[in-house]
Coordinates of N, CA and C in Angstrom, one line a residue:
M1 N 110.5 122.7 123.9 CA 108.6 122.1 122.9 C 108.2 123.3 122.2
N2 N 109.6 124.1 121.6 CA 109.8 125.6 121.0 C 110.2 125.1 119.5
A3 N 110.9 124.2 119.7 CA 112.1 122.3 118.5 C 110.0 122.5 117.6
P4 N 110.0 122.4 116.2 CA 109.1 122.1 115.5 C 109.3 120.6 115.3
M5 N 107.5 120.7 115.2 CA 107.4 118.6 114.9 C 108.2 118.0 115.0
V6 N 109.2 118.1 113.0 CA 109.8 117.9 112.4 C 111.1 118.1 111.4
R7 N 112.4 118.6 111.8 CA 112.8 119.7 111.1 C 113.7 118.2 110.3
A8 N 113.6 118.7 108.5 CA 114.2 117.8 108.4 C 115.7 119.0 107.4
E9 N 116.7 119.0 107.5 CA 118.1 119.6 107.0 C 118.7 118.9 106.6
G10 N 118.9 119.3 104.6 CA 120.1 118.0 104.1 C 119.7 116.8 103.7
V11 N 118.2 116.2 104.1 CA 117.9 115.2 104.2 C 118.3 114.6 102.6
R12 N 119.5 113.1 102.7 CA 119.6 112.6 101.7 C 119.2 111.3 102.3
K13 N 119.1 110.5 100.9 CA 119.2 108.8 100.7 C 118.7 108.2 99.9
H14 N 120.2 107.1 100.2 CA 120.3 106.6 98.7 C 120.0 105.1 98.3
F15 N 120.4 104.5 97.6 CA 119.6 102.7 97.2 C 120.9 101.9 96.0
G16 N 122.2 101.6 96.5 CA 122.8 101.6 95.4 C 123.2 103.1 95.3
K17 N 123.5 103.5 93.5 CA 123.6 104.6 93.7 C 122.9 105.4 92.8
L18 N 121.0 105.1 92.8 CA 120.7 106.1 92.5 C 120.2 106.6 94.3
E19 N 119.9 108.2 93.8 CA 120.0 108.9 94.9 C 118.4 109.6 95.6
V20 N 117.2 109.0 95.8 CA 116.6 109.0 96.0 C 116.0 110.2 97.2
L21 N 116.4 110.5 97.5 CA 116.9 112.1 98.6 C 118.0 112.9 98.1
Q22 N 117.8 114.3 97.4 CA 118.6 114.8 96.6 C 118.7 115.7 98.0
G23 N 118.2 115.9 99.4 CA 119.0 117.4 100.0 C 117.7 117.8 100.2
I24 N 116.8 117.9 101.5 CA 115.2 117.3 101.8 C 115.0 118.3 103.0
D25 N 114.9 119.6 103.0 CA 114.3 120.9 103.8 C 113.4 121.1 104.1
L26 N 113.0 120.9 105.2 CA 111.6 120.7 105.4 C 111.2 120.8 106.9
T27 N 109.4 122.5 107.0 CA 109.5 122.2 108.8 C 107.9 121.9 109.0
V28 N 108.0 121.1 109.6 CA 106.1 121.0 110.1 C 105.8 121.2 111.3
E29 N 105.6 122.1 111.5 CA 105.2 123.0 113.3 C 104.6 122.0 113.8
R30 N 104.3 121.7 115.0 CA 103.2 122.1 116.4 C 101.6 121.7 115.6
G31 N 101.1 120.6 115.4 CA 99.6 121.4 115.4 C 99.1 121.2 113.6
Q32 N 100.6 121.9 113.1 CA 99.8 121.5 111.4 C 99.7 119.6 110.7
V33 N 99.4 119.8 109.2 CA 99.2 119.4 108.2 C 100.3 120.0 108.0
C34 N 101.4 118.3 107.2 CA 101.9 118.9 105.3 C 101.6 118.4 104.7
C35 N 101.0 118.7 103.5 CA 100.5 117.3 102.2 C 102.1 117.4 100.8
L36 N 102.4 115.6 100.9 CA 103.7 115.8 100.3 C 102.5 115.1 99.0
L37 N 103.3 116.1 98.3 CA 102.6 115.8 97.0 C 103.6 115.8 95.8
G38 N 103.4 114.9 94.4 CA 104.1 114.5 93.7 C 104.0 113.3 92.6
P39 N 104.7 113.3 91.6 CA 105.2 111.9 90.8 C 105.7 110.1 91.5
S40 N 105.1 109.6 91.0 CA 105.6 108.2 91.5 C 107.2 108.0 91.1
G41 N 107.9 108.0 92.7 CA 109.6 107.6 92.5 C 110.0 109.0 92.5
S42 N 109.2 109.6 93.3 CA 109.3 111.4 93.6 C 110.6 111.4 94.7
G43 N 110.8 109.9 95.8 CA 110.9 110.4 96.6 C 109.9 109.9 98.0
K44 N 108.7 111.4 98.0 CA 108.3 110.6 99.4 C 107.4 110.1 100.1
S45 N 107.5 109.0 99.6 CA 106.9 107.4 100.7 C 108.6 107.7 101.5
T46 N 109.4 107.5 100.2 CA 111.4 107.6 100.9 C 111.1 108.1 102.2
F47 N 111.3 109.9 102.6 CA 111.4 110.5 103.3 C 109.6 110.4 104.0
L48 N 108.9 109.9 103.9 CA 108.0 109.3 105.1 C 109.0 108.5 105.9
R49 N 109.3 107.6 105.5 CA 109.6 106.6 106.1 C 111.0 107.2 106.9
C50 N 111.8 107.8 106.8 CA 112.7 108.3 107.1 C 112.7 109.1 108.2
I51 N 111.1 109.6 108.0 CA 111.3 110.4 110.1 C 111.2 110.0 111.0
N52 N 110.1 107.7 110.9 CA 110.1 106.7 111.7 C 111.1 106.3 112.1
H53 N 112.5 105.9 110.9 CA 114.2 105.6 110.8 C 112.8 103.7 109.9
L54 N 112.5 103.9 109.6 CA 112.3 102.6 108.9 C 113.2 102.6 107.4
E55 N 113.5 104.0 106.6 CA 114.7 103.9 106.7 C 115.5 104.6 106.8
K56 N 117.2 104.3 106.8 CA 117.6 105.5 107.3 C 118.8 106.5 106.8
V57 N 118.8 107.6 107.2 CA 119.0 108.7 106.3 C 120.2 107.9 106.1
D58 N 121.4 108.4 104.8 CA 122.3 108.5 104.7 C 123.2 109.9 104.3
G59 N 122.3 111.0 104.4 CA 122.9 112.5 105.0 C 122.0 113.6 105.1
G60 N 122.5 114.7 106.5 CA 121.8 115.3 106.9 C 121.2 115.1 108.4
R61 N 120.3 116.0 108.3 CA 119.9 115.7 110.5 C 118.4 115.4 110.0
L62 N 117.5 114.8 110.6 CA 116.9 114.7 110.8 C 115.7 114.8 112.4
T63 N 115.2 115.1 112.4 CA 114.6 115.6 114.2 C 112.9 115.3 114.7
V64 N 112.3 114.6 114.9 CA 111.0 114.8 115.4 C 111.3 115.6 117.0
D65 N 110.6 116.3 116.9 CA 110.1 117.0 118.7 C 112.1 117.6 120.1
G66 N 112.6 117.4 118.5 CA 113.6 118.3 119.2 C 115.4 117.4 119.3
E67 N 114.8 115.9 119.0 CA 115.2 114.7 118.7 C 115.2 114.2 117.5
L68 N 117.2 114.1 117.0 CA 117.8 113.3 115.7 C 116.6 111.4 116.2
V69 N 115.9 111.6 115.3 CA 115.7 110.1 114.3 C 117.0 108.9 114.1
G70 N 117.3 108.3 115.7 CA 117.6 106.9 115.2 C 118.7 107.3 115.1
Y71 N 119.8 108.5 116.0 CA 120.8 108.9 116.2 C 120.8 110.0 117.3
R72 N 122.5 110.0 118.1 CA 122.8 109.9 118.9 C 124.1 110.6 118.7
Q73 N 124.1 112.1 118.9 CA 125.4 113.0 119.1 C 125.9 113.4 120.1
H74 N 127.9 112.5 120.0 CA 128.7 112.5 120.3 C 129.5 113.3 119.4
G75 N 130.3 115.1 120.2 CA 130.2 115.7 119.5 C 130.1 116.3 118.0
N76 N 130.9 116.1 118.2 CA 130.5 116.3 115.6 C 129.9 114.7 115.1
K77 N 129.2 113.7 115.5 CA 129.8 112.7 115.6 C 128.4 111.9 115.7
L78 N 127.9 110.9 114.3 CA 126.3 111.1 115.0 C 126.3 108.9 115.4
H79 N 125.6 108.8 116.3 CA 125.5 107.3 116.5 C 124.9 106.4 116.3
E80 N 124.5 106.0 115.6 CA 123.4 105.0 115.3 C 122.2 104.3 116.5
L81 N 121.0 104.1 116.8 CA 121.3 104.2 118.2 C 120.7 102.7 118.3
R82 N 120.2 102.2 118.8 CA 120.3 100.4 119.1 C 118.6 100.8 119.1
E83 N 118.1 99.0 118.4 CA 116.6 99.2 118.1 C 115.7 99.8 118.3
R84 N 116.1 99.1 119.9 CA 115.2 98.7 120.7 C 114.3 100.1 121.2
E85 N 116.1 101.8 121.5 CA 115.9 102.5 121.5 C 115.2 102.8 120.9
V86 N 115.2 102.8 119.0 CA 114.4 103.9 117.9 C 112.3 103.1 118.2
A87 N 112.9 101.8 118.6 CA 111.6 101.8 118.6 C 110.2 102.5 120.3
E88 N 112.0 102.2 121.0 CA 111.1 103.7 122.0 C 110.2 104.3 121.2
R89 N 111.3 105.5 120.4 CA 111.6 106.7 120.5 C 110.3 106.5 119.0
R90 N 110.0 105.5 118.8 CA 108.8 105.5 117.2 C 107.5 105.1 118.0
R91 N 107.0 105.6 119.1 CA 105.9 104.7 119.6 C 105.7 105.6 119.7
D92 N 106.5 107.4 119.6 CA 105.3 108.5 119.7 C 105.3 109.0 118.2
I93 N 105.1 108.2 117.3 CA 105.2 108.4 115.9 C 104.0 107.1 115.2
G94 N 103.1 107.6 115.1 CA 102.1 106.5 114.2 C 101.7 107.1 112.3
M95 N 102.1 106.0 112.1 CA 101.4 105.4 110.3 C 101.1 104.8 110.4
V96 N 100.7 105.7 109.3 CA 98.9 105.0 108.4 C 99.6 104.7 106.6
F97 N 99.8 103.1 106.2 CA 100.5 102.4 105.3 C 99.3 102.4 104.8
Q98 N 99.9 102.8 103.2 CA 98.9 102.5 101.8 C 97.9 100.5 102.1
R99 N 98.4 100.3 102.3 CA 97.5 98.5 102.7 C 97.6 98.5 104.4
F100 N 96.5 97.8 104.5 CA 96.6 98.1 106.2 C 96.7 97.3 106.8
N101 N 97.5 96.0 106.6 CA 98.4 95.5 106.9 C 97.5 95.0 108.5
L102 N 96.5 95.1 108.6 CA 95.9 94.4 109.5 C 96.4 92.9 110.2
F103 N 96.3 91.8 111.4 CA 96.7 91.6 111.4 C 95.2 90.3 111.2
P104 N 95.2 89.2 110.4 CA 94.0 88.7 110.0 C 92.9 87.8 110.9
H105 N 93.5 87.0 111.9 CA 92.8 86.9 112.8 C 92.7 87.2 113.8
M106 N 92.9 88.6 114.2 CA 92.2 89.2 114.7 C 91.2 90.1 114.3
T107 N 90.6 91.2 115.6 CA 88.9 91.7 115.1 C 89.2 92.8 115.0
A108 N 88.9 93.5 114.9 CA 89.3 95.1 115.0 C 89.7 95.7 116.5
A109 N 88.8 95.1 116.9 CA 89.3 95.3 118.1 C 90.1 95.1 119.1
E110 N 90.6 93.4 118.5 CA 91.9 93.1 119.1 C 93.1 94.4 118.1
N111 N 92.9 94.0 116.9 CA 93.9 95.1 116.4 C 94.0 95.8 117.1
V112 N 93.4 96.7 117.3 CA 93.5 98.4 117.8 C 94.6 98.4 119.4
V113 N 94.3 96.7 120.7 CA 94.3 96.7 122.0 C 95.6 96.0 121.2
E114 N 96.7 95.8 120.0 CA 97.6 95.1 121.3 C 98.8 95.7 120.9
A115 N 98.8 96.9 120.3 CA 99.8 97.4 120.4 C 100.3 97.9 122.1
P116 N 98.7 99.4 122.5 CA 99.4 99.4 124.0 C 99.7 98.0 124.8
I117 N 98.7 96.5 124.8 CA 98.7 96.0 126.1 C 100.7 95.8 125.9
R118 N 100.4 94.9 124.1 CA 102.0 94.5 124.5 C 103.1 95.0 124.1
V119 N 103.2 97.0 123.6 CA 104.2 97.4 123.8 C 105.0 98.7 124.8
G120 N 103.1 99.5 125.3 CA 102.8 100.0 125.7 C 103.0 98.9 127.6
R121 N 102.6 97.8 127.8 CA 102.2 97.5 129.0 C 101.2 98.9 129.9
V122 N 100.0 98.9 128.8 CA 97.8 99.3 129.2 C 97.7 98.3 129.6
P123 N 96.8 98.2 131.3 CA 96.3 97.8 131.6 C 95.3 96.7 130.0
R124 N 94.8 95.8 130.2 CA 94.3 95.0 129.3 C 93.1 96.3 129.9
A125 N 91.8 95.9 130.3 CA 90.5 96.8 130.6 C 91.0 98.1 130.1
E126 N 91.6 98.1 130.6 CA 92.4 100.2 130.1 C 92.3 99.7 128.0
A127 N 93.3 99.7 127.9 CA 93.1 99.7 126.4 C 92.1 98.9 125.3
R128 N 91.2 98.4 126.4 CA 89.9 97.8 125.8 C 89.3 99.3 125.7
E129 N 89.2 99.7 126.8 CA 88.3 100.8 127.5 C 88.6 102.6 125.9
R130 N 89.8 101.4 125.8 CA 90.5 103.2 124.7 C 90.4 102.6 123.6
A131 N 89.7 101.0 122.9 CA 89.8 101.0 121.5 C 88.3 101.4 120.6
R132 N 87.9 100.4 122.3 CA 86.3 101.2 122.0 C 86.0 102.3 121.7
Q133 N 86.1 103.1 122.8 CA 86.5 104.7 122.0 C 87.4 105.2 120.8
L134 N 87.8 104.8 119.9 CA 88.9 105.1 118.9 C 87.4 104.2 117.8
L135 N 86.7 103.6 118.1 CA 86.6 102.7 116.9 C 85.0 103.6 117.0
E136 N 85.0 104.2 117.6 CA 83.8 105.3 118.2 C 84.6 106.7 117.2
R137 N 85.6 106.5 117.3 CA 85.9 108.1 116.8 C 85.9 107.6 115.7
V138 N 85.7 106.9 114.4 CA 86.2 106.4 112.8 C 85.5 106.1 112.3
G139 N 83.9 105.9 113.7 CA 82.8 105.0 113.0 C 83.0 104.1 112.3
L140 N 83.1 103.1 113.1 CA 82.7 101.0 113.6 C 82.9 101.4 115.1
G141 N 82.2 101.8 115.9 CA 81.9 100.9 116.9 C 80.8 99.9 117.1
D142 N 80.5 99.6 115.8 CA 79.7 99.1 115.7 C 80.5 97.1 114.8
R143 N 81.6 98.0 114.5 CA 82.0 96.7 113.4 C 83.8 96.3 114.3
A144 N 83.8 96.1 116.5 CA 84.6 95.8 117.0 C 84.9 94.4 117.1
G145 N 83.8 94.0 117.3 CA 84.3 92.7 117.1 C 84.0 91.4 115.8
H146 N 84.7 92.5 114.7 CA 84.5 91.9 113.1 C 86.0 91.3 112.6
Y147 N 86.4 90.9 112.3 CA 87.5 90.4 111.3 C 87.8 91.0 109.7
P148 N 89.5 91.4 110.0 CA 89.8 92.1 108.9 C 89.2 91.7 107.4
A149 N 88.5 90.5 107.2 CA 87.9 90.2 105.8 C 86.3 90.5 106.2
Q150 N 86.4 90.2 107.1 CA 84.5 91.1 107.1 C 84.7 92.6 106.8
L151 N 85.8 93.5 107.6 CA 85.5 94.9 107.0 C 85.9 95.0 105.5
S152 N 84.9 96.5 104.1 CA 85.9 96.5 103.6 C 86.9 97.5 103.8
G153 N 87.5 98.2 102.4 CA 88.6 98.2 103.1 C 89.1 99.6 103.2
G154 N 88.3 100.8 103.2 CA 87.8 102.0 103.8 C 88.0 101.6 105.5
Q155 N 86.3 100.5 105.8 CA 86.2 100.4 107.3 C 87.8 99.9 108.2
Q156 N 89.3 99.2 107.2 CA 90.2 98.0 107.4 C 91.2 99.5 107.8
Q157 N 90.5 100.0 106.7 CA 91.8 101.8 107.9 C 91.5 102.7 108.1
R158 N 90.2 102.7 108.1 CA 89.9 103.3 109.3 C 90.0 102.7 111.4
V159 N 90.2 100.8 110.9 CA 90.9 100.2 111.5 C 92.2 100.5 112.5
A160 N 93.2 100.2 111.0 CA 94.0 101.1 111.1 C 94.9 102.6 111.5
I161 N 93.6 103.1 111.7 CA 94.5 104.6 112.4 C 94.1 104.7 113.1
A162 N 92.8 104.0 114.0 CA 92.8 104.1 114.9 C 94.2 102.9 116.2
R163 N 94.2 102.6 115.1 CA 96.0 100.9 115.5 C 96.1 102.3 116.1
A164 N 96.8 103.1 114.9 CA 97.8 104.0 115.4 C 97.4 105.0 116.1
L165 N 96.9 105.2 116.1 CA 96.0 106.0 117.7 C 96.0 105.8 118.9
A166 N 96.2 104.4 118.9 CA 95.9 104.0 120.3 C 97.3 103.9 121.2
M167 N 98.2 104.6 120.4 CA 100.1 104.3 121.5 C 99.9 105.8 121.7
R168 N 98.7 106.9 121.0 CA 98.4 108.2 121.5 C 99.9 108.6 120.9
P169 N 100.2 108.7 119.5 CA 101.1 109.4 119.4 C 101.1 111.5 119.2
K170 N 102.3 111.9 119.5 CA 102.2 112.8 119.4 C 102.1 113.0 117.4
L171 N 103.1 112.4 116.7 CA 102.7 112.9 115.1 C 102.6 112.0 114.5
M172 N 101.3 111.7 113.1 CA 100.7 111.1 112.6 C 101.3 111.1 110.9
L173 N 101.7 109.9 111.1 CA 102.3 110.0 109.1 C 101.1 108.6 108.3
F174 N 100.9 109.7 107.5 CA 100.1 108.9 106.3 C 101.0 108.6 105.1
D175 N 100.8 107.3 104.4 CA 102.2 107.2 103.2 C 100.4 106.8 102.5
E176 N 100.0 107.1 101.7 CA 99.4 107.6 100.8 C 97.6 106.8 101.2
P177 N 97.5 106.8 101.8 CA 96.4 105.9 102.5 C 94.4 105.7 102.3
T178 N 94.8 105.9 100.9 CA 93.7 106.0 100.2 C 93.9 105.0 99.6
S179 N 94.8 104.9 98.2 CA 95.3 105.3 96.6 C 95.0 103.6 96.6
A180 N 94.6 102.4 97.5 CA 94.8 101.0 97.1 C 93.1 101.0 97.9
L181 N 92.6 102.2 97.4 CA 90.0 102.5 98.2 C 89.4 102.7 96.7
D182 N 88.8 101.6 97.0 CA 87.9 102.0 95.5 C 86.6 103.4 95.7
P183 N 86.3 104.6 95.0 CA 86.5 105.3 95.3 C 85.9 105.7 95.8
E184 N 84.8 105.0 95.6 CA 83.5 105.7 97.4 C 83.9 105.4 98.3
L185 N 84.9 104.6 99.3 CA 85.3 104.7 100.1 C 86.1 105.9 100.7
V186 N 86.6 106.2 99.8 CA 87.8 106.9 100.7 C 87.3 108.4 100.7
G187 N 86.5 108.5 101.2 CA 85.5 109.8 101.4 C 85.1 109.8 103.7
D188 N 85.1 108.2 103.5 CA 85.4 108.3 105.0 C 86.6 108.0 105.5
V189 N 86.7 107.4 105.3 CA 88.7 107.6 106.1 C 89.5 109.4 105.6
L190 N 88.9 109.9 104.8 CA 89.4 111.6 104.7 C 88.5 112.6 106.2
D191 N 87.4 111.7 105.9 CA 86.8 112.9 107.2 C 87.2 112.8 108.3
V192 N 87.7 110.5 108.8 CA 88.5 111.0 110.1 C 90.0 111.5 110.3
M193 N 90.4 111.4 108.9 CA 91.2 112.5 109.3 C 91.8 114.0 108.9
R194 N 90.1 114.5 108.4 CA 90.0 116.2 109.1 C 89.8 116.1 110.5
D195 N 88.7 114.9 111.1 CA 88.8 115.4 111.9 C 90.1 115.6 113.0
L196 N 91.3 114.8 113.0 CA 92.1 114.9 113.7 C 93.0 115.9 113.1
A197 N 93.0 116.8 111.9 CA 93.4 117.6 112.1 C 92.0 118.8 113.5
A198 N 91.1 118.7 113.2 CA 91.0 119.7 113.4 C 90.7 119.6 115.1
D199 N 91.2 119.1 116.2 CA 91.8 118.4 116.7 C 92.6 119.1 117.1
G200 N 94.4 119.1 116.2 CA 95.5 120.0 116.7 C 96.2 118.8 116.4
M201 N 95.7 117.6 115.6 CA 97.2 115.6 115.9 C 98.1 116.7 114.3
T202 N 99.8 116.5 114.5 CA 100.3 117.1 113.4 C 100.4 115.7 113.1
M203 N 100.7 116.4 111.7 CA 100.7 115.2 110.3 C 101.4 115.4 109.1
V204 N 102.1 114.1 108.8 CA 102.4 114.2 107.3 C 101.7 113.9 106.4
V205 N 101.4 113.9 105.7 CA 101.0 113.2 105.1 C 100.8 113.3 102.9
V206 N 101.4 112.1 103.0 CA 101.5 111.6 101.4 C 100.1 111.1 100.7
T207 N 100.2 111.9 99.9 CA 98.3 111.8 99.6 C 99.0 112.3 97.6
H208 N 97.5 111.6 96.9 CA 97.7 112.3 95.5 C 95.9 113.3 95.9
E209 N 95.7 112.9 97.0 CA 94.3 114.0 97.3 C 94.0 115.1 97.1
I210 N 94.1 116.0 95.8 CA 94.6 117.3 95.9 C 93.7 118.8 96.8
G211 N 92.3 118.3 96.9 CA 91.3 118.6 97.0 C 91.3 118.3 98.8
F212 N 92.1 117.0 99.4 CA 92.6 117.4 100.8 C 93.0 118.5 100.8
A213 N 94.6 118.1 100.4 CA 95.2 119.2 100.7 C 94.9 120.8 101.3
R214 N 95.0 121.5 100.0 CA 94.2 121.7 99.5 C 92.9 123.2 101.1
E215 N 92.1 121.8 101.2 CA 91.0 122.1 102.6 C 92.0 121.7 103.7
V216 N 92.7 120.6 104.2 CA 93.0 120.9 104.8 C 94.2 120.8 105.8
G217 N 95.5 121.0 104.5 CA 96.6 121.3 104.6 C 97.6 122.5 105.0
D218 N 97.9 122.7 106.4 CA 98.4 123.6 106.5 C 99.5 124.4 105.0
T219 N 100.7 123.5 104.8 CA 101.7 122.9 105.0 C 101.2 122.7 102.6
A220 N 101.8 122.5 101.8 CA 102.5 121.8 100.2 C 102.7 121.7 100.1
V221 N 103.3 120.4 99.8 CA 105.1 120.5 98.7 C 104.5 119.6 98.5
F222 N 105.3 120.3 97.0 CA 105.1 119.5 95.8 C 107.3 118.5 95.3
M223 N 106.9 117.2 95.4 CA 108.8 116.8 94.7 C 108.3 116.6 94.1
D224 N 109.9 117.1 93.4 CA 109.8 115.0 92.6 C 111.5 115.4 91.8
Q225 N 111.6 114.1 91.5 CA 113.2 113.5 91.6 C 114.3 113.9 92.3
G226 N 113.5 113.7 94.0 CA 114.6 113.7 95.7 C 114.4 114.9 95.7
V227 N 113.7 115.9 95.8 CA 113.9 117.5 96.4 C 112.1 117.7 96.3
V228 N 111.8 119.4 96.9 CA 111.5 119.5 97.3 C 111.7 120.9 96.5
V229 N 110.1 120.3 95.4 CA 110.3 121.7 94.1 C 109.4 123.3 94.8
E230 N 108.6 123.4 95.8 CA 107.6 123.8 95.2 C 107.4 123.1 97.2
A231 N 107.3 124.9 97.5 CA 107.0 124.3 98.8 C 106.0 125.4 99.4
G232 N 105.2 125.7 100.2 CA 103.7 126.7 100.5 C 102.2 126.6 101.5
D233 N 102.3 127.3 101.2 CA 100.1 128.1 101.9 C 99.5 126.4 100.3
P234 N 99.4 125.4 100.3 CA 97.9 125.1 99.3 C 97.4 126.1 98.8
G235 N 97.1 127.2 99.7 CA 96.2 128.3 97.9 C 97.4 129.1 97.2
H236 N 98.7 128.2 97.6 CA 99.5 129.3 96.3 C 100.2 128.1 95.1
V237 N 99.8 127.2 97.0 CA 100.8 126.5 96.1 C 99.9 125.5 94.7
L238 N 98.9 124.5 95.4 CA 98.3 124.1 94.9 C 97.3 125.1 93.5
V239 N 97.0 125.9 93.7 CA 95.6 127.0 92.9 C 96.4 128.0 91.8
D240 N 98.1 128.7 92.7 CA 98.9 128.9 91.5 C 100.3 128.6 91.4
P241 N 100.5 127.7 90.9 CA 102.3 127.1 91.3 C 102.4 128.6 91.0
E242 N 104.7 128.7 91.4 CA 105.5 129.8 90.8 C 106.1 128.3 89.8
Q243 N 106.8 127.0 89.9 CA 107.1 126.8 89.1 C 106.9 125.7 88.6
E244 N 107.3 125.8 87.2 CA 106.9 125.4 86.0 C 106.2 123.7 85.8
R245 N 107.5 122.8 86.5 CA 107.4 121.3 87.3 C 106.3 121.0 87.3
T246 N 105.7 122.1 88.4 CA 105.0 121.6 89.3 C 103.5 121.6 88.7
R247 N 103.6 123.2 87.6 CA 101.9 123.0 87.1 C 101.8 122.4 86.1
A248 N 102.9 121.5 85.9 CA 102.2 120.5 84.8 C 101.9 119.5 85.3
F249 N 102.7 119.0 86.4 CA 102.3 118.2 87.2 C 99.9 118.5 87.6
L250 N 100.0 120.4 88.2 CA 98.4 119.9 88.7 C 97.9 119.5 87.2
S251 N 98.0 119.9 86.2 CA 96.9 119.5 85.0 C 97.7 118.4 84.7
K252 N 97.4 117.8 85.5 CA 97.6 115.6 84.9 C 96.9 115.7 86.1
V253 N 96.6 116.3 87.1 CA 95.8 115.8 88.2 C 94.5 115.7 88.3
L254 N 94.6 117.0 88.1 CA 93.2 117.9 88.5 C 92.4 117.5 87.1

């Protein structure tokens, strides 16, 4: 229980000759909110996907809750886990994508209960009650019977958050969860994320919402070209950054 929730040590990832992550060192303690910021192509989303082994790392070590992500160590060698074992560990990690990825033929409630019933083997009645509670929590208790096409983008994203929470994860990953939303819909999604943070959920959030990162984040991490340029308290990194590259980025987005 003393291990950090996420620890990256020299994590590298390349696609062909392009090295997208060039040795990422990062620690996220339990209950912390870590906000990853930076320009497009800086490696933020790739790193997030490495945390739950949607992308395989090509170097370094990455652990979640003290366990290697996607691998088992024997002596000095790492052996990749079978897909079934990866899926088992992935249950503890909820992920919310930029696009909502809801099942269009299922209602909001059906989207939320699907994984607990099919993957978690939760009794249907228990899963339905949990879904009801979660939809209430994200402000959509009156939309349980609506299909995705009947919901706004912000409502769909809140259903996606409820769906991720339905598996009772110990860690939540958010990959630019508001970037596909109309500006007037962003606030409701960020409010749900604020509530999760207040409840002590460990979160790693890729975002361009500087205000959210400054208000809610425990750590702000600025990435560029596959490296961590600057990391620390959001009040320092986002208000009085030490690195010129960070200052140049913030001057364009604030």
